[in-house]
Short mmCIF file of C-alpha atoms (C1' of nucleotides) in Angstrom, two decimals:
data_model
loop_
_atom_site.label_atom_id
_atom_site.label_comp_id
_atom_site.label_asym_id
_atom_site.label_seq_id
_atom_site.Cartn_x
_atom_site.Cartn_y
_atom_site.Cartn_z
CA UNK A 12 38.75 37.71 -89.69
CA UNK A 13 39.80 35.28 -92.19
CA UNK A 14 40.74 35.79 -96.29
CA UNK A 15 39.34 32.42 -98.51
CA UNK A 16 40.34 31.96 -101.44
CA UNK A 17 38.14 30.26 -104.41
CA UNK A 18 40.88 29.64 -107.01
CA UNK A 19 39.65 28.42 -110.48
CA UNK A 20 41.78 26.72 -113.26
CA UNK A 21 40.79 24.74 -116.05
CA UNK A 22 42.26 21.12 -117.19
CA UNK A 23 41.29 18.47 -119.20
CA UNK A 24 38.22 20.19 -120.54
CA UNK A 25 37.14 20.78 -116.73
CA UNK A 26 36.83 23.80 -114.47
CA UNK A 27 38.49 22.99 -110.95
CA UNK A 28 38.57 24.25 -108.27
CA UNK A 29 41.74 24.43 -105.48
CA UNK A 30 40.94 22.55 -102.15
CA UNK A 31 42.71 21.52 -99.00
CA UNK A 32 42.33 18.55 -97.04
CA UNK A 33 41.02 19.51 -93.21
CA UNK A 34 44.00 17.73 -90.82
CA UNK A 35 42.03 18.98 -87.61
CA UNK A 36 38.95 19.34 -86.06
CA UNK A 37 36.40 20.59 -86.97
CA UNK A 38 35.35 18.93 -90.32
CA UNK A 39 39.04 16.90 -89.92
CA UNK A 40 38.81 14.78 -93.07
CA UNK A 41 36.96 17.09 -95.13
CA UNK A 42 38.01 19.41 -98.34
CA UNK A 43 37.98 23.15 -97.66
CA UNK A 44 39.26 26.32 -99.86
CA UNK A 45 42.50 27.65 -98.68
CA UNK A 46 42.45 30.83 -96.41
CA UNK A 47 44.28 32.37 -93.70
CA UNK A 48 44.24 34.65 -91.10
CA UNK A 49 44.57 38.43 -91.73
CA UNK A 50 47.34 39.71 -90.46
CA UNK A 51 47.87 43.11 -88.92
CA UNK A 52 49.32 45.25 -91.22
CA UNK A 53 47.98 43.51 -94.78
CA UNK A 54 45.31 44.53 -96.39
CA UNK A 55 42.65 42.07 -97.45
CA UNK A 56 44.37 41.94 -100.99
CA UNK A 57 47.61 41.27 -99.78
CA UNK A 58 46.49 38.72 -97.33
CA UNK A 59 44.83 37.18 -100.82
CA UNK A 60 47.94 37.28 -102.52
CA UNK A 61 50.10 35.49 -99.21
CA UNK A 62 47.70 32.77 -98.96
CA UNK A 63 48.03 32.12 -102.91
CA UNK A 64 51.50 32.15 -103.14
CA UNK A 65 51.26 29.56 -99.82
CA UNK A 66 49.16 27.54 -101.51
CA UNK A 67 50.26 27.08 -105.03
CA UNK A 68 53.51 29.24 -105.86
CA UNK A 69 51.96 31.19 -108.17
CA UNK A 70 51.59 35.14 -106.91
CA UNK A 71 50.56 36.94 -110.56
CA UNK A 72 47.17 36.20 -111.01
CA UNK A 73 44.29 37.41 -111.55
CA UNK A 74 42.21 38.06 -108.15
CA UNK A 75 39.05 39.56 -107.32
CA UNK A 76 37.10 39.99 -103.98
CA UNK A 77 33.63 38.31 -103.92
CA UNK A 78 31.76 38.30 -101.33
CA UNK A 79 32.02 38.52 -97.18
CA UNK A 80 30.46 35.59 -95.50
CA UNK A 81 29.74 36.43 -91.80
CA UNK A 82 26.53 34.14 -90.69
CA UNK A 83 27.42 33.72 -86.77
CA UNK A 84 27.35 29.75 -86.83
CA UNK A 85 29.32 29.14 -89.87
CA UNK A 86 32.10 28.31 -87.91
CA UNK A 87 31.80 26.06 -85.16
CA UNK A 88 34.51 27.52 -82.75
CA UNK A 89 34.38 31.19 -82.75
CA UNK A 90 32.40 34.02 -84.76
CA UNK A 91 34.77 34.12 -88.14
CA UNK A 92 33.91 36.42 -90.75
CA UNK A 93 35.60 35.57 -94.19
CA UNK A 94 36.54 37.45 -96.76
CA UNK A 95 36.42 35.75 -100.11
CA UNK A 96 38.44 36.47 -103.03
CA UNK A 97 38.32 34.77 -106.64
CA UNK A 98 41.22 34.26 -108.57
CA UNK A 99 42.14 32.24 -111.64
CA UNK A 100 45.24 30.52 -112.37
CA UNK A 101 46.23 29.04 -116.23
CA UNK A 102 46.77 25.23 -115.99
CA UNK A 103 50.34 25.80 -117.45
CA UNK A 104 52.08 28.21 -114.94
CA UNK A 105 51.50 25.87 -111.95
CA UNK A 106 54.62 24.20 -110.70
CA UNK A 107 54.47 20.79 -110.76
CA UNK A 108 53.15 19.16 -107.60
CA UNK A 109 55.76 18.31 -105.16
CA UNK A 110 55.23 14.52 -104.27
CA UNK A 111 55.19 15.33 -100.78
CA UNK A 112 51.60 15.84 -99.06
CA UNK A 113 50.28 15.32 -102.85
CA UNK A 114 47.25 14.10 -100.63
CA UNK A 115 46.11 16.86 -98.90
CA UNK A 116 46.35 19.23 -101.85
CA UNK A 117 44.34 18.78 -104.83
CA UNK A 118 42.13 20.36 -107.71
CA UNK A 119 38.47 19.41 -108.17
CA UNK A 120 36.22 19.37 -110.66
CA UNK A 121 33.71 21.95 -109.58
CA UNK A 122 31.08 19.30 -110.86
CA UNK A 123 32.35 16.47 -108.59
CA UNK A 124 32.88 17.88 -105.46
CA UNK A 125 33.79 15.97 -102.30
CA UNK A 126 32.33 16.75 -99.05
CA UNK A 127 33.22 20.20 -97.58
CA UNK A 128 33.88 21.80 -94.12
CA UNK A 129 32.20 24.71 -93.02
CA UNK A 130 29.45 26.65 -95.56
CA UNK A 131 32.46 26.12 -98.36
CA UNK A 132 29.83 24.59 -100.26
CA UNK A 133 27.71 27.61 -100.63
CA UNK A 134 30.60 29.63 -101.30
CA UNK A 135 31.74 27.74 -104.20
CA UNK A 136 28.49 27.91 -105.94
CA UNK A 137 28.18 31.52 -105.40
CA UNK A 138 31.54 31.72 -107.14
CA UNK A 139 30.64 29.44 -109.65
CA UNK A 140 27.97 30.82 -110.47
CA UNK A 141 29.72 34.83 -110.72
CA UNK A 142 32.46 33.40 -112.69
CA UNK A 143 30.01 32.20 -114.95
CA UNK A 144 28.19 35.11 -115.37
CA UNK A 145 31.22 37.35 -115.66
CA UNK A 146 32.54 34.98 -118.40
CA UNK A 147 29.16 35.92 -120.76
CA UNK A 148 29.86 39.85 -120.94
CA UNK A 149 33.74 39.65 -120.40
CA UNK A 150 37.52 39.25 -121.27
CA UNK A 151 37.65 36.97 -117.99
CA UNK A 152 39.20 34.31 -119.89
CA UNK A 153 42.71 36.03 -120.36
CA UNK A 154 43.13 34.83 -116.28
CA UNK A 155 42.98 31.10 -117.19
CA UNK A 156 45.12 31.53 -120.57
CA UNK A 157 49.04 31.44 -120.99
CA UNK A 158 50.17 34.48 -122.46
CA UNK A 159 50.33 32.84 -126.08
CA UNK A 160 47.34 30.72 -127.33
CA UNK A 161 45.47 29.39 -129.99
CA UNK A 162 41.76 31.20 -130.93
CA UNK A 163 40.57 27.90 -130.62
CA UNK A 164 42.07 27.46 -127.05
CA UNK A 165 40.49 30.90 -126.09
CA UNK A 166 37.05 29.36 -127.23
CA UNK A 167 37.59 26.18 -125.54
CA UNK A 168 37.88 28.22 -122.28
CA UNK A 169 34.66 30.14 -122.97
CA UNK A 170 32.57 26.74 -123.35
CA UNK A 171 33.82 25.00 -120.26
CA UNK A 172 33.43 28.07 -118.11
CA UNK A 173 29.95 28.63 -119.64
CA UNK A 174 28.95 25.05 -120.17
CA UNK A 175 27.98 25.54 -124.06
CA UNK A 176 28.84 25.23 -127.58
CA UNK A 177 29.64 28.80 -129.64
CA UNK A 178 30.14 29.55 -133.26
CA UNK A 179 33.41 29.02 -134.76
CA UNK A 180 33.32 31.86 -136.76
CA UNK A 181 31.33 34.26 -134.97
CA UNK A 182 33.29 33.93 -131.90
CA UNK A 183 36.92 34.81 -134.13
CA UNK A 184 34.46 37.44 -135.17
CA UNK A 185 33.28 38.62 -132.04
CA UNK A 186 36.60 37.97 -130.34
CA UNK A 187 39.14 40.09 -132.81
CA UNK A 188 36.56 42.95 -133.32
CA UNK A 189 36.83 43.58 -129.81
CA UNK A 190 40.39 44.99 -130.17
CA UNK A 191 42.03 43.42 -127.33
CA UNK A 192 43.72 40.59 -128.93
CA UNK A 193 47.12 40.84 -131.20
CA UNK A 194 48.52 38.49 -133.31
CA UNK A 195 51.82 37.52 -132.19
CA UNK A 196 53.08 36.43 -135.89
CA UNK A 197 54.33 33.02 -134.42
CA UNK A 198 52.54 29.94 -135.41
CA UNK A 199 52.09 26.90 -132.88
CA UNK A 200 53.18 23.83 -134.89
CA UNK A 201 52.82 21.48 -131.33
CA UNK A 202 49.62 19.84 -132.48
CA UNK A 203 49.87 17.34 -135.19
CA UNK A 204 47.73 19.70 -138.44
CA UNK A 205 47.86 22.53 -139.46
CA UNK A 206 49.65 24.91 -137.05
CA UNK A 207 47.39 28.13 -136.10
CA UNK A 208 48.36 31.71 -134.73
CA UNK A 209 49.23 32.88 -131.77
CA UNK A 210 47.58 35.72 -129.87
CA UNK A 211 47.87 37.58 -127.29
CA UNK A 212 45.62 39.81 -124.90
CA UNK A 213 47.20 43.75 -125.52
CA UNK A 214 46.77 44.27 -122.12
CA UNK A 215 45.47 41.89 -119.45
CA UNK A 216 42.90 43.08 -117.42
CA UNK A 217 39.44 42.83 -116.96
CA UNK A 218 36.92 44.76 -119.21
CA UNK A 219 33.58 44.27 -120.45
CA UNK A 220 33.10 43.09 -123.97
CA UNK A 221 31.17 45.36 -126.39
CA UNK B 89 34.95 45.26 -87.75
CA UNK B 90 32.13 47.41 -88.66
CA UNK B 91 29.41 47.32 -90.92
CA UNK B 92 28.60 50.42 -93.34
CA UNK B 93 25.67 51.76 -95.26
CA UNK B 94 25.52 53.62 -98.00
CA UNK B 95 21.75 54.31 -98.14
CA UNK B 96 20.30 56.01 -101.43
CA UNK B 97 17.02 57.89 -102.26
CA UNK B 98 15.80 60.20 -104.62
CA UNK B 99 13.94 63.42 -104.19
CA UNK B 100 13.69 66.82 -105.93
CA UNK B 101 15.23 64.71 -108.93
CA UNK B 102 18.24 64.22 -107.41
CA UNK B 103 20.30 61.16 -106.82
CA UNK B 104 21.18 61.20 -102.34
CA UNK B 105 22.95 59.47 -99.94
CA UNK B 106 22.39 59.80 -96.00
CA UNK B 107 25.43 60.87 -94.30
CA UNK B 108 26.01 61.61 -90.22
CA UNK B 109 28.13 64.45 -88.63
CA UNK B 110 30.61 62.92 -86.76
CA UNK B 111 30.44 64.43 -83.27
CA UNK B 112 33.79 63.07 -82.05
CA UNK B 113 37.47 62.42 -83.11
CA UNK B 114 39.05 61.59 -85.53
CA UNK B 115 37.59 63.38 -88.11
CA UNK B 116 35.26 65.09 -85.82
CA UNK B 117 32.74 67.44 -87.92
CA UNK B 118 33.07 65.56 -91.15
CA UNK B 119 30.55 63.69 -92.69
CA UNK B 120 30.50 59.73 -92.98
CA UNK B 121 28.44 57.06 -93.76
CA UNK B 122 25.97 55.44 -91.11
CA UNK B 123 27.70 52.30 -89.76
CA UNK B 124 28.12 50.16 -86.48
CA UNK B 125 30.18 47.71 -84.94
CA UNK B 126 28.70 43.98 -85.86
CA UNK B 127 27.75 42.00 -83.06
CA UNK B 128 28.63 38.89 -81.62
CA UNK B 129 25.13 37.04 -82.42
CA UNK B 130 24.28 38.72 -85.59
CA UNK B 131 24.64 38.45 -89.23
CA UNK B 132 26.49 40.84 -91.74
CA UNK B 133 22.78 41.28 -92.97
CA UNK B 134 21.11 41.75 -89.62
CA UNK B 135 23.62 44.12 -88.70
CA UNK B 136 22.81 46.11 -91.66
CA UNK B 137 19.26 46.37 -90.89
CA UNK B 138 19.78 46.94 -87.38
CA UNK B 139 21.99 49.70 -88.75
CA UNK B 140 19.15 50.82 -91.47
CA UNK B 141 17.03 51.43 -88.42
CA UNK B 142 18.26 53.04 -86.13
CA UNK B 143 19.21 55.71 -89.02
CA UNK B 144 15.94 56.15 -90.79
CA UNK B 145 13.22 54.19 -89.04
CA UNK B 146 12.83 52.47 -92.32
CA UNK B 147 13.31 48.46 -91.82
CA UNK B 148 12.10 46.73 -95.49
CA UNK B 149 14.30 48.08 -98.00
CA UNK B 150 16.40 46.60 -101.15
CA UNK B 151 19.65 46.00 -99.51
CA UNK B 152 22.56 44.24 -101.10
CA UNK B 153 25.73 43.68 -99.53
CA UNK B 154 28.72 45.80 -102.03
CA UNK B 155 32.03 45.69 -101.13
CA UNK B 156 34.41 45.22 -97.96
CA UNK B 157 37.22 47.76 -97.21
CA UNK B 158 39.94 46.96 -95.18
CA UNK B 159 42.81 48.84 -95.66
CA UNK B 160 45.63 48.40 -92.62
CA UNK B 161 45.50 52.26 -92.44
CA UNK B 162 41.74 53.53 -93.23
CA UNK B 163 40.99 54.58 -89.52
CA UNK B 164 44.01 55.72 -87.35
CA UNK B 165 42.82 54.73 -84.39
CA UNK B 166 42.78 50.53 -85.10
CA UNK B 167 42.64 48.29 -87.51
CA UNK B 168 38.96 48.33 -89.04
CA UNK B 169 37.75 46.41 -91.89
CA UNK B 170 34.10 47.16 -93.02
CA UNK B 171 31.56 45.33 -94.73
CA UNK B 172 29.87 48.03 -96.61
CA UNK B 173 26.38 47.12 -98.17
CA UNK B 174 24.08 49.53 -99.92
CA UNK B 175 20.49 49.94 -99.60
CA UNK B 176 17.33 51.80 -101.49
CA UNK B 177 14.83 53.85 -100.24
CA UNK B 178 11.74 55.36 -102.45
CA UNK B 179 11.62 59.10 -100.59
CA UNK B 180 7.93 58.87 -99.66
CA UNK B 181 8.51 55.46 -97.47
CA UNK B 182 10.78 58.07 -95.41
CA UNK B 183 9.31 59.14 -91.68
CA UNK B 184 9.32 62.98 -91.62
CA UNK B 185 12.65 64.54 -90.04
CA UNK B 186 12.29 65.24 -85.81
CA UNK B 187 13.28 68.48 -85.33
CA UNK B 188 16.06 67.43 -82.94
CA UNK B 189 19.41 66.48 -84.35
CA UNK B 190 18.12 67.75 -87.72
CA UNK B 191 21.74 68.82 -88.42
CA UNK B 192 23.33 65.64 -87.72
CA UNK B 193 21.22 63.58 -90.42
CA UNK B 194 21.30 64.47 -93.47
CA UNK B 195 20.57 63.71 -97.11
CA UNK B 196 23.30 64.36 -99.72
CA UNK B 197 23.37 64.79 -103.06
CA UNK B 198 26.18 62.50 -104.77
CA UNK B 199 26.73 65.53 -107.04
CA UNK B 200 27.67 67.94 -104.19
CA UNK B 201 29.62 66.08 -101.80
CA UNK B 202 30.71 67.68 -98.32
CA UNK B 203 34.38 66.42 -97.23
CA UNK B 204 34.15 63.14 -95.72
CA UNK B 205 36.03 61.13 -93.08
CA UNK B 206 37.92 58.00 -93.62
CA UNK B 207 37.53 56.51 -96.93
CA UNK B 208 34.53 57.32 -97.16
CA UNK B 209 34.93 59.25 -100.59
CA UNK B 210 35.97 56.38 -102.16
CA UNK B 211 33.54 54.11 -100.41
CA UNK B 212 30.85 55.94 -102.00
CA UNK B 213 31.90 56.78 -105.50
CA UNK B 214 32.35 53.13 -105.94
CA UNK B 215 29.02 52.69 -104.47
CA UNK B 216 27.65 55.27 -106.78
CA UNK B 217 29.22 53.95 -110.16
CA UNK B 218 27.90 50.72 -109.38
CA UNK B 219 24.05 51.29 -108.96
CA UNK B 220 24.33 53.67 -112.22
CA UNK B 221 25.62 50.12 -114.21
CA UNK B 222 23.00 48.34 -112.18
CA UNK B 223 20.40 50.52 -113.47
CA UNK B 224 21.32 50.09 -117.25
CA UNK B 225 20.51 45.97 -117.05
CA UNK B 226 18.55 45.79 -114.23
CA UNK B 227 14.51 46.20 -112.24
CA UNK B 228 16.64 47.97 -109.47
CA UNK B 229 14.63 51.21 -109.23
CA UNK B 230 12.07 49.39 -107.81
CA UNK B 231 13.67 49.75 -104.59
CA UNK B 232 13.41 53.51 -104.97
CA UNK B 233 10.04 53.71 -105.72
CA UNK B 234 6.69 53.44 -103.42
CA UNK B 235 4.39 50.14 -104.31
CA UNK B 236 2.16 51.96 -106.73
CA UNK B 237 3.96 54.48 -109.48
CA UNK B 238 3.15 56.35 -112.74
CA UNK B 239 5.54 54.85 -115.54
CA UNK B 240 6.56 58.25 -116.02
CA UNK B 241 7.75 58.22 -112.29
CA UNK B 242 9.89 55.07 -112.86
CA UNK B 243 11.56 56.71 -116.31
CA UNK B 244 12.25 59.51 -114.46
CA UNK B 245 14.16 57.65 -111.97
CA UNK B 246 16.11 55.77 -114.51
CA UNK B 247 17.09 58.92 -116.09
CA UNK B 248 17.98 60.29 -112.67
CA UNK B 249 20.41 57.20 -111.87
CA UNK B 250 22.15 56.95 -115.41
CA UNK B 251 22.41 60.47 -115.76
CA UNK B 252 21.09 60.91 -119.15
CA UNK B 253 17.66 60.68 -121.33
CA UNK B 254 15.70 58.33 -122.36
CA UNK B 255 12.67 57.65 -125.23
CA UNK B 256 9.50 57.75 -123.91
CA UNK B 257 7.83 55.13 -126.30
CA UNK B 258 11.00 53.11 -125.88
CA UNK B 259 10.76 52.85 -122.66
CA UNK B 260 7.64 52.22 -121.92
CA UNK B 261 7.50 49.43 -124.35
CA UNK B 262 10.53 47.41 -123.11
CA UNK B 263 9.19 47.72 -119.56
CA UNK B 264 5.82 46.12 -119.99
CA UNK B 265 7.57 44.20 -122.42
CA UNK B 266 9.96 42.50 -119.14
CA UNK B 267 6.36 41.33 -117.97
CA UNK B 268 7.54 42.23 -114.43
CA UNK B 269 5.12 45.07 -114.24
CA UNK B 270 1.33 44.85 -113.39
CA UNK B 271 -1.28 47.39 -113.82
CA UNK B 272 -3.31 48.29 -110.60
CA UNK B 273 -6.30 49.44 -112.53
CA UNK B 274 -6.36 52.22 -110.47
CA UNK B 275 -5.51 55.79 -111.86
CA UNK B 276 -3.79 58.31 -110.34
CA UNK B 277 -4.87 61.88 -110.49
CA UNK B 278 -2.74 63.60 -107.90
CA UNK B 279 -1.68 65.71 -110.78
CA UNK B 280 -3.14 68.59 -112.32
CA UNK B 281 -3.68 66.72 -115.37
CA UNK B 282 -4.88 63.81 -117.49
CA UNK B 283 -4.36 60.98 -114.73
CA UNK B 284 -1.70 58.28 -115.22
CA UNK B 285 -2.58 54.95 -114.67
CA UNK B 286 -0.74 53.11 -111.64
CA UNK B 287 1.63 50.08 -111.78
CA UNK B 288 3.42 47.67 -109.41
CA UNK B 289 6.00 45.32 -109.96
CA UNK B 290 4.58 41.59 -109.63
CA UNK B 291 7.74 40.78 -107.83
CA UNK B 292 9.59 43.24 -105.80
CA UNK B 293 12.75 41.58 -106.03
CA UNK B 294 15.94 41.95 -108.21
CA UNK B 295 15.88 40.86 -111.77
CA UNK B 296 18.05 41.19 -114.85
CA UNK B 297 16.30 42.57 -117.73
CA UNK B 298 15.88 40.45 -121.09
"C1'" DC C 41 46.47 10.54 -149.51
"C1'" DC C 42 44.08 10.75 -145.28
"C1'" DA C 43 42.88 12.68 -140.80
"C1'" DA C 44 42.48 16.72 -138.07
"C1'" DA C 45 42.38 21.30 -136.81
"C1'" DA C 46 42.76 26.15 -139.01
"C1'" DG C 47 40.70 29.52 -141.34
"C1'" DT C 48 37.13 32.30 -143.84
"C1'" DG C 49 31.61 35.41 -145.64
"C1'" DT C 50 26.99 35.87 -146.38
"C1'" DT C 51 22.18 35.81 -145.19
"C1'" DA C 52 18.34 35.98 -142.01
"C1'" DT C 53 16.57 37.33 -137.80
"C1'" DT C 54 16.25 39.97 -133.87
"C1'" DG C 55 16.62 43.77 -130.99
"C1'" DA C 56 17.57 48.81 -130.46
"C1'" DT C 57 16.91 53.39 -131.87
"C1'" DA C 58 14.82 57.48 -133.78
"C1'" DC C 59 10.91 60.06 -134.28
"C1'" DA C 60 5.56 63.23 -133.81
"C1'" DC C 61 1.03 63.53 -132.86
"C1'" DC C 62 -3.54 63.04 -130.34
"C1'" DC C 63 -5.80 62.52 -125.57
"C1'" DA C 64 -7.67 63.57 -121.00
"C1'" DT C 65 -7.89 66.40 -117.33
"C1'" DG C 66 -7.68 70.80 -114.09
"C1'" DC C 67 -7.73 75.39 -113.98
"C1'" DG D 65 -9.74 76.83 -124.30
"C1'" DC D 66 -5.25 76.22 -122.99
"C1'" DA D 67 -1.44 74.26 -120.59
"C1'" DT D 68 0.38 69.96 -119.06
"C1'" DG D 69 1.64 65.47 -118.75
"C1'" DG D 70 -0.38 60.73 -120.61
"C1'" DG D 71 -0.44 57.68 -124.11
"C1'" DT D 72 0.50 55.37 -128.73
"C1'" DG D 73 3.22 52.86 -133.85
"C1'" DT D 74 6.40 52.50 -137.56
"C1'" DA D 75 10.61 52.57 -140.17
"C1'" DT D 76 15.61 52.30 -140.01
"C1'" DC D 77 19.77 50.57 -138.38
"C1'" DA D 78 22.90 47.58 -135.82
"C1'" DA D 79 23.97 43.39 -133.61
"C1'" DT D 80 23.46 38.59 -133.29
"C1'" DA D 81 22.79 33.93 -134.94
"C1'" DA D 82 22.80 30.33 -138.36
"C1'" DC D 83 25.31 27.95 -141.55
"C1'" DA D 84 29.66 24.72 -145.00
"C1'" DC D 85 33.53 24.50 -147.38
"C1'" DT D 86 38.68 25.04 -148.43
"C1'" DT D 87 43.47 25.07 -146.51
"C1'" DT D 88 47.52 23.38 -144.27
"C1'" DT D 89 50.11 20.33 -141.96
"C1'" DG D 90 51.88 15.51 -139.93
"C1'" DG D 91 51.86 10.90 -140.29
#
DNA sequence: CCAAAAGTGTTATTGATACACCCATGC
DNA sequence: GCATGGGTGTATCAATAACACTTTTGG
């Protein structure tokens, strides 16, 4: 029994995805998702939450259980059934990469992927393709947002995560009518115009739009 | 680990589950859901079939893998995590009842729940409140309906499932409207009055509606 | 004063909802 | 001929989609 975890962020106008370079057999050389081993007396959450924190620092975030993969050969070795969570991580609360074993950590674009071990593959295109969904009829977005952002950061995150153009003003419309966004009265003056409001998500959590 | 069902039907228009008398400890005389351990050579899915028959006979059904629960503590005798998947039956594709064992089989409805051992409670309201939002966007009452059905019949089982009414005229006009429905040309006049003409779904497989 | 992002309303179209009567059959 | 479920259309309302210009700031 294993916990794998598909963890999404989005930078430089590109969803990516967290991988792992394989050191051993088998699949040595190859990319994989991070994952673990449960442990005896975690629950399949908490062994989500270990092997996040392992991996990138970060342990409040927004997670979500996917999908069990169990297919007898998917690992080579030994039947290993996988539990697979989701989670999503904003670009701006990772810690900066230590410089050490930069190599064998890395985030990919989900649209140039390497090579990967085992049926990761599938898995990330199942993800993919749930995040996806989830981000047409949800909130979602709050989990790949700093607490403070711009309207037209919040939008940016809808069209990379659902490969499209929206509305300007429909989606402020859309967006603010849902209730679940609060101005914070400070304006961001970092870009170089006209400085816009900050909002904020009253409470972060998932819920379904409309 | 295990592998769990929670297997719905309809009949007398209500919404049931099929639950089995435990006959040993813990929890001995409770109710549960139908499970089994997962073997070394099989699938999540196979094991959920194999699982499917041995309880009802019945081996093509809509079955769709839910949720996996693996709480350190959920059985007291070991660690088990289960992968619990749910599955449709229509009522008529049932084999009649033997008359031995008759007590430790049964069919449930969701309304009137008997106690139930390990989590199962909580297994199956989640199981519950996710069919009734799969039925507001979604073909899945196919799965709970024989091949050839009255529109009336599949309204009915929509209203069953959501727990509330709907529009006749509405409804009949957004279904054929989906195109996934077919007329058999046949009519059906079972009834004691003006026979209803039959459909089938073109595809019996799961589909999002509009 | 120019470039760049912020901000703001109205109209048209589409989909969803509400609603009532005639029809075909078995008894 | 009557009771019962089968079958049909229209009008209103709500939600969504299309669309362009003015404002504020930094350089």
């Amino acid at each position: 029994m294993t916990v794998d975890l598909v963890i999404f962020t989005v930078n430089l106008e590109q969803l990516k995805v967290l991988l792992v370079k394989r050191a051993e057999q088998p699949f040595a050389g190859l990319w994989s998702i991070p994952g673990g081993f449960l442990e005896s007396a975690e629950s399949l959450e908490d062994a989500a939450i270990r092997v996040m924190q392992e991996k990138t620092g970060v342990k409040e975030i927004y997670l979500e259980q996917l999908y069990t993969f169990g297919a007898p050969a998917r690992d080579p070795r030994a039947r290993v059934v996988t539990v697979v969570y989701f989670a999503l991580i904003p670009w701006q609360n990772l810690p900066q990469p230590t410089s050490k074993k930069i190599s064998d950590l890395g985030w990919h674009a989900v649209e140039q992927l390497p090579e990967l071990a085992f049926d990761h593959r599938e898995i990330l295109n199942y993800a993919t393709s749930r995040l996806r969904a989830k981000a047409s009829y949800s909130n979602i977005a709050y989990g790949l947002l700093p607490a403070h952002f711009r309207l037209s950061e919040l939008q940016k995150m809808y069209e990379i995560i659902s490969a499209r153009e929206l509305d300007k003003r429909n989606f402020r419309k859309r967006m603010l009518a849902t209730g679940l966004l609060e101005e914070t009265g400070q304006k961001d003056s970092a870009g170089a115009h006209r400085p816009a409001m900050l909002y904020l998500f009253k409470k972060r959590e998932f819920v379904l739009l409309d």
